[in-house]
Every structure is written in structure tokens, then in C-alpha cells.
Amino acid sequence: MESEVLLSVRGLRIAFAGVEAVRGLSFDVRPREVLALVGESGAGKSLTARALLGMLPRGATASGSVRLRGDTRGGAQRGSRIALVPQDALSALSPVHPVGDQLAAAVRSVARVSRKEARARAVAALDRVGIPDAVRKARAYPHEYSGGMRQRAVIAMATVNEPDVVVADEPTTALDAELQEQVLRVLGEQREAVGAALVLITHDLAVVREHADRVLVMYAGRQVEQGPAARVLDRPRAPYTAGLLASLPSGEPGAPGEPARAGVRRRLPTIPGVPPVPDALPPGCAFAPRCPLAEDRCRREEPQPWQVDDGHEVSCHRWDDVPYPAAELFQEQRA
Amino acid sequence: MSPNQPLLDVRDLVVRYGTVTAVDRVSFTLDAGETLALNGPSGCGKSSTVTAVLQLRRPDAGEVRFEGRELTRLTERELRPVRPRMQPVFQDPYGSLSPRHRIRDAVAEPLRVQGRWDAAGPARVAELLDRVGLDPAYGDRFPYELSGGQCQRAGIARALASEPRLLVLDEPVSALDPSVRAGVLNLLADLQDELGLAYLFICHDRSVVRHFADRAIELRDGRVAEVTPAWRPPSPGAGPR
């Protein structure tokens, strides 16, 4: 093992009424590392995030282990060491309390400190995320913040207790390009400032290329591919990853390829079909029905993770036959 | 409309909210079969601009000429035959369809409202669903039974039911996964090629804009800051980041 492991997830399974939505996920996060969890809606990304935080929805049962610095205790203990930046910044702050009060309350919920000390930490956290005049802004209510400032305040909330791991669940989907960039930058700075690792949940491969050290691609609750972000994006070994990359418009930072030219609008490659629902998974590889490379074996046997390269794992029977770029493999037929 | 006239000609558009000027003398034109992207940060006036173009909120000054007619001075009654020809498609595919109506009824509604519903109506709805790549059997479903991409396709089918010339696409693919997004962009491109639709396209993803739009307008503080061919590589320092 090259370095100390901060967060270790082994064989994580999450089910609702016996139907598994996450089916045996294992990964490690090292200090200050940015791990991106990537996949389409319904792949199990957000559920995985909630399992890390010990915040699974009612009715969910989980098995497997989540260890933080070797400690398996869940609930409040873990909650103070792992923090969430939720999808919707607006609903993460109470509209009826000043932002500083909310941060101070978060401090006092995990640390036995005076009100004054909690207040000071709240202001410091706001200052750290680049909120100007933090002392005054701490007294303001969320509605007195602009959208971008509110998003920063939520990041301050997540980092005020200097957690070991920050989990950011699609922190940018509702934001415009400049705000996205700001939010990701602030998250990156916070990671440095408090020494936390970042688990970034996203469906945006451009964000992965720009901000992640490692990436784990999920499909139907399982790992499809995992490895160093640059290596996975430059040479994806799973047809699913290759298809996602092929479907990006050219010129996107996530995709190699030529920029669009005047008046030439190429049809974008797409992955045919839709992801399976958890209670009706196909036999064998869950992606096989949509996979242009699927053969009989894929429809019979579920592929196991295979090490293709140092730290680069793929779960695909046909990984050695996946071309890249894979645009032609996924060229959509005109309707 | 003379053949040389653009489909949409917006001149010196002004929208004010109280003392705040959200749109400050914005001008642009759009031809049939063309896509114009509107970019800019939150609060730059994109949404106010398209709301005023669609006459959903009347602009405070300026002209909106569509198919040769100046819309800002038309009465609500005079606008009625014009409105179907300029249709919005929104970002949230679920929010733009009523959760209590089957997809079939959502697509049929414009036909009913515009008094064009007849014996051929059901076949027309099936044809529209098929046209956007949805199995007409989906007509029986409710929006929550569809994926985000399917819902967005249903929203496009509903917009097409009005036989529009102009679609105002407000972040139509921002909420979608990459592969689903690619499929919807391909569909919009096909529809444009076949029907000669004009698109006014709000999108904050520069790579999508460069792939999809012919020209792009950058708005800042309610003003047009820059007009470029969308495919032109951004100038140094103003890169796509």
C-alpha cells in the first residue's frame, strides 16, 4: 500500500425491501485525494454518499464496511468526521436563522466549546471560503446572500469542523459555468486548508478531468471501472466509460477530439437504451443489453474487477477489445 | 414576411423591475433554421430577455419583430395566433409537464386549446411522440414514470404540437446525463434540419454551445457584451473554463 488510507469502503451493499441498489462497492480514499464517483442517474452514487455519512434513507439496509482511519463506528461519530455538501444549497440552510448562528450550532454539536469560540470558528470558516466581511456576513440571513455566496456558506458549513472527508453531491449541477468553477475551486481550497479528502459525486466528466485524482465509474450499483482519473479518461477500458466519453460534445475539456467547425454539426454518439431498474437487472453484466461489444458470456457471467494497470481496475469481459476513441462504436442511428 | 427578413428581430429590448434594469437595449436577429446561444452568468438577463421575447412579460421598451410582425404593440387577443409559433422548452423536464396528466394528454393539450383537435388528434399525438423518439405507448404514462431524457422528449413533442417556427430552449439538457444529453441534442438537430426551426438556446455549457449553436451572444449586466460565431475558439484569457 503506497500511503495511508483515510476512508476504506469494502463490499458495500444497500438494499430496499431486498432489492439491491448498490451491489458490492469497494474503494479507498487517501488523505487530500479527490475521488470522483461517476455514473448516470440511478447508478447508486447518491446512496453510496449517504452510506458514507451514515445517513441512509428510511427502509434501506446496508451491509459491508465503511472504515474511517480504521474505525467502523457509524452515526454521529462518523458524521463529525465526514461532512456533506448537499446537492441543493438553498435547502441546506435554514431561512430563519442567521448563517453564522447555523455554523456555530454545527460547531457546538460536535465540540464542547464556548459560544464565543463557536462563533469565532464560524466566522473563520466563512472567511476561509472567501466570503468578504465575514464578521458582518455571519449575522446575515441566507436570503441576504447571493446564490454563489450561499453555495460557499454551505461549503463553510461542511468544513467548519475540519472533517477528514468532505462528500460533495453534485455540487454544481444547478449553477452556471462561472459559479461551478468557483464552487469547485473553493472546495479544492478547503481540502487544502483543512486537509480533508474530497469525494465528488458528479455526472460531469469535464469536472472529473479537471478536479479528480481518481475516478470510480458506477453502473447499476456496481463498479464498472476505477483508477487514476487521467488514465481512465484517456484510455477507458470499459465500454460504458468509453460511451460516456464519446457522447460529450467535442471541445469539452472531458473529451479529446477536434473542436467543432463552422457549419459542421456532427451527430453525437450516444449509448443506446436506458439503465436497468434495480428489481429487473439482466443476467450477467448489467450493461450488456446496451453494449455494442456484448457477447454470450457477457449475458451469462457478471464480470469481476480486473487489474489492467497499476491502480486501474475494470469489470468487463471484453476490456481488451474496447477501442478508443469509441465514437464509431456508439454512433447513433438517425431516427 | 419578405424572404430577406430574419424570423426574429429584437431591437433595443429593455426590461426593468422597479429601478433595476435587467435587460438594457439588447438587440439580435435569428433566422429560420439557425441556432443562437444566449450565454452569461446568473442574473445577466438571459431569462428576462427570453421572457420578453415570448411576450410572457411585456418589455418596457424596444421591438420584437417575429415573422415580420411587431409583437410588443399587439394586444393579448392579437397575440393569440402568434403564441403557438414561438414555444418554450424548459430545463426541468418534470416541472414542465403536469404530474397529473398522462403524456398523451400533455402533448394533445396545445391541439385542444388551439381548436385543432379532431378525429385525427390521437394519431397526430402518436406521430409526435414517435417523432421525438418515444414509443407512442409512453403516451399512457405519467411524467414520473419516465426518465429525465424521456420527459424532455415529451416536452419537445408538446412544443411541436403547436407547429412552432421558433423554440426557446432554456437549459434544455443541463439536467441530463451525458449520453442522454447527446441523444436530445441529436434530436433537436434533426428537428431543426427537417422543420427549419429557429432555436434561441440558453446554455451555460460552452462545449455544448460550441457543438450546437451557430452564433452566441454573451450577456453581462443586461447588455450584449460579445457576439461570436459559436464555434470560434474563445479568446485567450476568456477560455471555456
PDB file of N, CA and C in Angstrom, chain A residues 180-233:
ATOM      1  N   GLN A 180     -19.972  27.300 -10.998  1.00  0.00           N
ATOM      2  CA  GLN A 180     -19.461  25.925 -10.891  1.00  0.00           C
ATOM      3  C   GLN A 180     -17.982  25.948 -10.601  1.00  0.00           C
ATOM      4  N   GLU A 181     -17.290  26.740 -11.398  1.00  0.00           N
ATOM      5  CA  GLU A 181     -15.843  26.809 -11.283  1.00  0.00           C
ATOM      6  C   GLU A 181     -15.455  27.321  -9.900  1.00  0.00           C
ATOM      7  N   GLN A 182     -16.146  28.367  -9.459  1.00  0.00           N
ATOM      8  CA  GLN A 182     -15.884  28.936  -8.130  1.00  0.00           C
ATOM      9  C   GLN A 182     -16.089  27.909  -7.039  1.00  0.00           C
ATOM     10  N   VAL A 183     -17.222  27.201  -7.117  1.00  0.00           N
ATOM     11  CA  VAL A 183     -17.552  26.242  -6.075  1.00  0.00           C
ATOM     12  C   VAL A 183     -16.493  25.145  -6.019  1.00  0.00           C
ATOM     13  N   LEU A 184     -16.080  24.668  -7.197  1.00  0.00           N
ATOM     14  CA  LEU A 184     -15.078  23.612  -7.213  1.00  0.00           C
ATOM     15  C   LEU A 184     -13.736  24.127  -6.699  1.00  0.00           C
ATOM     16  N   ARG A 185     -13.454  25.394  -7.008  1.00  0.00           N
ATOM     17  CA  ARG A 185     -12.197  25.961  -6.527  1.00  0.00           C
ATOM     18  C   ARG A 185     -12.217  26.078  -5.008  1.00  0.00           C
ATOM     19  N   VAL A 186     -13.350  26.586  -4.492  1.00  0.00           N
ATOM     20  CA  VAL A 186     -13.460  26.732  -3.039  1.00  0.00           C
ATOM     21  C   VAL A 186     -13.374  25.363  -2.362  1.00  0.00           C
ATOM     22  N   LEU A 187     -14.019  24.368  -2.956  1.00  0.00           N
ATOM     23  CA  LEU A 187     -13.923  23.010  -2.395  1.00  0.00           C
ATOM     24  C   LEU A 187     -12.475  22.537  -2.368  1.00  0.00           C
ATOM     25  N   GLY A 188     -11.760  22.818  -3.457  1.00  0.00           N
ATOM     26  CA  GLY A 188     -10.355  22.435  -3.533  1.00  0.00           C
ATOM     27  C   GLY A 188      -9.525  23.144  -2.473  1.00  0.00           C
ATOM     28  N   GLU A 189      -9.779  24.438  -2.300  1.00  0.00           N
ATOM     29  CA  GLU A 189      -9.030  25.203  -1.297  1.00  0.00           C
ATOM     30  C   GLU A 189      -9.326  24.689   0.109  1.00  0.00           C
ATOM     31  N   GLN A 190     -10.580  24.354   0.348  1.00  0.00           N
ATOM     32  CA  GLN A 190     -10.960  23.851   1.659  1.00  0.00           C
ATOM     33  C   GLN A 190     -10.278  22.526   1.955  1.00  0.00           C
ATOM     34  N   ARG A 191     -10.161  21.727   0.893  1.00  0.00           N
ATOM     35  CA  ARG A 191      -9.482  20.447   1.040  1.00  0.00           C
ATOM     36  C   ARG A 191      -8.049  20.689   1.521  1.00  0.00           C
ATOM     37  N   GLU A 192      -7.381  21.674   0.908  1.00  0.00           N
ATOM     38  CA  GLU A 192      -6.030  22.011   1.333  1.00  0.00           C
ATOM     39  C   GLU A 192      -6.028  22.569   2.747  1.00  0.00           C
ATOM     40  N   ALA A 193      -6.963  23.504   2.998  1.00  0.00           N
ATOM     41  CA  ALA A 193      -6.955  24.237   4.267  1.00  0.00           C
ATOM     42  C   ALA A 193      -7.195  23.307   5.457  1.00  0.00           C
ATOM     43  N   VAL A 194      -8.154  22.399   5.332  1.00  0.00           N
ATOM     44  CA  VAL A 194      -8.456  21.552   6.485  1.00  0.00           C
ATOM     45  C   VAL A 194      -7.900  20.135   6.302  1.00  0.00           C
ATOM     46  N   GLY A 195      -7.184  19.908   5.198  1.00  0.00           N
ATOM     47  CA  GLY A 195      -6.531  18.618   4.993  1.00  0.00           C
ATOM     48  C   GLY A 195      -7.484  17.480   4.745  1.00  0.00           C
ATOM     49  N   ALA A 196      -8.648  17.783   4.216  1.00  0.00           N
ATOM     50  CA  ALA A 196      -9.655  16.740   4.020  1.00  0.00           C
ATOM     51  C   ALA A 196      -9.545  16.115   2.640  1.00  0.00           C
ATOM     52  N   ALA A 197      -9.997  14.872   2.541  1.00  0.00           N
ATOM     53  CA  ALA A 197     -10.168  14.255   1.231  1.00  0.00           C
ATOM     54  C   ALA A 197     -11.554  14.644   0.726  1.00  0.00           C
ATOM     55  N   LEU A 198     -11.698  14.594  -0.593  1.00  0.00           N
ATOM     56  CA  LEU A 198     -12.969  15.010  -1.188  1.00  0.00           C
ATOM     57  C   LEU A 198     -13.535  13.865  -2.029  1.00  0.00           C
ATOM     58  N   VAL A 199     -14.785  13.513  -1.741  1.00  0.00           N
ATOM     59  CA  VAL A 199     -15.495  12.558  -2.598  1.00  0.00           C
ATOM     60  C   VAL A 199     -16.504  13.367  -3.397  1.00  0.00           C
ATOM     61  N   LEU A 200     -16.281  13.441  -4.691  1.00  0.00           N
ATOM     62  CA  LEU A 200     -17.048  14.318  -5.554  1.00  0.00           C
ATOM     63  C   LEU A 200     -18.005  13.464  -6.374  1.00  0.00           C
ATOM     64  N   ILE A 201     -19.294  13.681  -6.170  1.00  0.00           N
ATOM     65  CA  ILE A 201     -20.279  12.913  -6.922  1.00  0.00           C
ATOM     66  C   ILE A 201     -20.769  13.761  -8.069  1.00  0.00           C
ATOM     67  N   THR A 202     -20.663  13.229  -9.273  1.00  0.00           N
ATOM     68  CA  THR A 202     -20.955  14.068 -10.427  1.00  0.00           C
ATOM     69  C   THR A 202     -21.312  13.207 -11.626  1.00  0.00           C
ATOM     70  N   HIS A 203     -22.024  13.779 -12.595  1.00  0.00           N
ATOM     71  CA  HIS A 203     -22.128  13.085 -13.868  1.00  0.00           C
ATOM     72  C   HIS A 203     -21.361  13.847 -14.950  1.00  0.00           C
ATOM     73  N   ASP A 204     -20.602  14.844 -14.509  1.00  0.00           N
ATOM     74  CA  ASP A 204     -19.900  15.709 -15.453  1.00  0.00           C
ATOM     75  C   ASP A 204     -18.446  15.269 -15.590  1.00  0.00           C
ATOM     76  N   LEU A 205     -18.129  14.656 -16.730  1.00  0.00           N
ATOM     77  CA  LEU A 205     -16.782  14.123 -16.913  1.00  0.00           C
ATOM     78  C   LEU A 205     -15.745  15.224 -17.074  1.00  0.00           C
ATOM     79  N   ALA A 206     -16.189  16.404 -17.506  1.00  0.00           N
ATOM     80  CA  ALA A 206     -15.257  17.522 -17.600  1.00  0.00           C
ATOM     81  C   ALA A 206     -14.782  17.911 -16.204  1.00  0.00           C
ATOM     82  N   VAL A 207     -15.701  17.871 -15.248  1.00  0.00           N
ATOM     83  CA  VAL A 207     -15.346  18.165 -13.861  1.00  0.00           C
ATOM     84  C   VAL A 207     -14.359  17.122 -13.338  1.00  0.00           C
ATOM     85  N   VAL A 208     -14.574  15.877 -13.703  1.00  0.00           N
ATOM     86  CA  VAL A 208     -13.682  14.808 -13.256  1.00  0.00           C
ATOM     87  C   VAL A 208     -12.275  15.049 -13.768  1.00  0.00           C
ATOM     88  N   ARG A 209     -12.181  15.334 -15.066  1.00  0.00           N
ATOM     89  CA  ARG A 209     -10.855  15.528 -15.658  1.00  0.00           C
ATOM     90  C   ARG A 209     -10.121  16.683 -14.976  1.00  0.00           C
ATOM     91  N   GLU A 210     -10.870  17.715 -14.675  1.00  0.00           N
ATOM     92  CA  GLU A 210     -10.263  18.921 -14.139  1.00  0.00           C
ATOM     93  C   GLU A 210      -9.916  18.798 -12.655  1.00  0.00           C
ATOM     94  N   HIS A 211     -10.725  18.077 -11.898  1.00  0.00           N
ATOM     95  CA  HIS A 211     -10.624  18.189 -10.443  1.00  0.00           C
ATOM     96  C   HIS A 211     -10.326  16.898  -9.692  1.00  0.00           C
ATOM     97  N   ALA A 212     -10.438  15.734 -10.336  1.00  0.00           N
ATOM     98  CA  ALA A 212     -10.306  14.493  -9.571  1.00  0.00           C
ATOM     99  C   ALA A 212      -8.939  13.853  -9.735  1.00  0.00           C
ATOM    100  N   ASP A 213      -8.463  13.201  -8.673  1.00  0.00           N
ATOM    101  CA  ASP A 213      -7.254  12.389  -8.758  1.00  0.00           C
ATOM    102  C   ASP A 213      -7.604  10.991  -9.244  1.00  0.00           C
ATOM    103  N   ARG A 214      -8.693  10.469  -8.653  1.00  0.00           N
ATOM    104  CA  ARG A 214      -9.132   9.127  -9.041  1.00  0.00           C
ATOM    105  C   ARG A 214     -10.607   9.182  -9.396  1.00  0.00           C
ATOM    106  N   VAL A 215     -11.038   8.205 -10.169  1.00  0.00           N
ATOM    107  CA  VAL A 215     -12.441   8.168 -10.552  1.00  0.00           C
ATOM    108  C   VAL A 215     -12.957   6.743 -10.419  1.00  0.00           C
ATOM    109  N   LEU A 216     -14.200   6.643  -9.949  1.00  0.00           N
ATOM    110  CA  LEU A 216     -14.874   5.350  -9.886  1.00  0.00           C
ATOM    111  C   LEU A 216     -16.152   5.489 -10.704  1.00  0.00           C
ATOM    112  N   VAL A 217     -16.241   4.724 -11.782  1.00  0.00           N
ATOM    113  CA  VAL A 217     -17.422   4.802 -12.648  1.00  0.00           C
ATOM    114  C   VAL A 217     -18.400   3.720 -12.205  1.00  0.00           C
ATOM    115  N   MET A 218     -19.640   4.118 -11.941  1.00  0.00           N
ATOM    116  CA  MET A 218     -20.654   3.171 -11.465  1.00  0.00           C
ATOM    117  C   MET A 218     -21.724   2.952 -12.524  1.00  0.00           C
ATOM    118  N   TYR A 219     -22.232   1.734 -12.559  1.00  0.00           N
ATOM    119  CA  TYR A 219     -23.385   1.439 -13.404  1.00  0.00           C
ATOM    120  C   TYR A 219     -24.253   0.425 -12.678  1.00  0.00           C
ATOM    121  N   ALA A 220     -25.513   0.724 -12.544  1.00  0.00           N
ATOM    122  CA  ALA A 220     -26.471  -0.188 -11.906  1.00  0.00           C
ATOM    123  C   ALA A 220     -25.940  -0.716 -10.571  1.00  0.00           C
ATOM    124  N   GLY A 221     -25.387   0.182  -9.762  1.00  0.00           N
ATOM    125  CA  GLY A 221     -24.990  -0.182  -8.404  1.00  0.00           C
ATOM    126  C   GLY A 221     -23.654  -0.873  -8.270  1.00  0.00           C
ATOM    127  N   ARG A 222     -22.931  -1.043  -9.373  1.00  0.00           N
ATOM    128  CA  ARG A 222     -21.632  -1.709  -9.304  1.00  0.00           C
ATOM    129  C   ARG A 222     -20.543  -0.836  -9.890  1.00  0.00           C
ATOM    130  N   GLN A 223     -19.304  -1.225  -9.535  1.00  0.00           N
ATOM    131  CA  GLN A 223     -18.165  -0.555 -10.144  1.00  0.00           C
ATOM    132  C   GLN A 223     -17.948  -1.097 -11.549  1.00  0.00           C
ATOM    133  N   VAL A 224     -17.827  -0.170 -12.502  1.00  0.00           N
ATOM    134  CA  VAL A 224     -17.525  -0.555 -13.869  1.00  0.00           C
ATOM    135  C   VAL A 224     -16.018  -0.430 -14.094  1.00  0.00           C
ATOM    136  N   GLU A 225     -15.498   0.646 -13.546  1.00  0.00           N
ATOM    137  CA  GLU A 225     -14.100   0.967 -13.784  1.00  0.00           C
ATOM    138  C   GLU A 225     -13.634   1.906 -12.678  1.00  0.00           C
ATOM    139  N   GLN A 226     -12.391   1.764 -12.281  1.00  0.00           N
ATOM    140  CA  GLN A 226     -11.852   2.620 -11.239  1.00  0.00           C
ATOM    141  C   GLN A 226     -10.373   2.814 -11.505  1.00  0.00           C
ATOM    142  N   GLY A 227      -9.892   4.033 -11.281  1.00  0.00           N
ATOM    143  CA  GLY A 227      -8.467   4.238 -11.483  1.00  0.00           C
ATOM    144  C   GLY A 227      -8.094   5.703 -11.439  1.00  0.00           C
ATOM    145  N   PRO A 228      -6.819   6.004 -11.702  1.00  0.00           N
ATOM    146  CA  PRO A 228      -6.385   7.396 -11.770  1.00  0.00           C
ATOM    147  C   PRO A 228      -7.202   8.117 -12.844  1.00  0.00           C
ATOM    148  N   ALA A 229      -7.696   9.322 -12.524  1.00  0.00           N
ATOM    149  CA  ALA A 229      -8.653   9.994 -13.410  1.00  0.00           C
ATOM    150  C   ALA A 229      -8.088  10.167 -14.819  1.00  0.00           C
ATOM    151  N   ALA A 230      -6.850  10.631 -14.916  1.00  0.00           N
ATOM    152  CA  ALA A 230      -6.285  10.895 -16.238  1.00  0.00           C
ATOM    153  C   ALA A 230      -6.220   9.612 -17.053  1.00  0.00           C
ATOM    154  N   ARG A 231      -5.819   8.511 -16.397  1.00  0.00           N
ATOM    155  CA  ARG A 231      -5.667   7.264 -17.135  1.00  0.00           C
ATOM    156  C   ARG A 231      -7.023   6.718 -17.600  1.00  0.00           C
ATOM    157  N   VAL A 232      -8.015   6.789 -16.711  1.00  0.00           N
ATOM    158  CA  VAL A 232      -9.339   6.266 -17.075  1.00  0.00           C
ATOM    159  C   VAL A 232      -9.947   7.094 -18.206  1.00  0.00           C
ATOM    160  N   LEU A 233      -9.789   8.423 -18.144  1.00  0.00           N
ATOM    161  CA  LEU A 233     -10.398   9.263 -19.168  1.00  0.00           C
ATOM    162  C   LEU A 233      -9.634   9.208 -20.487  1.00  0.00           C
TER     163      LEU A 233
END
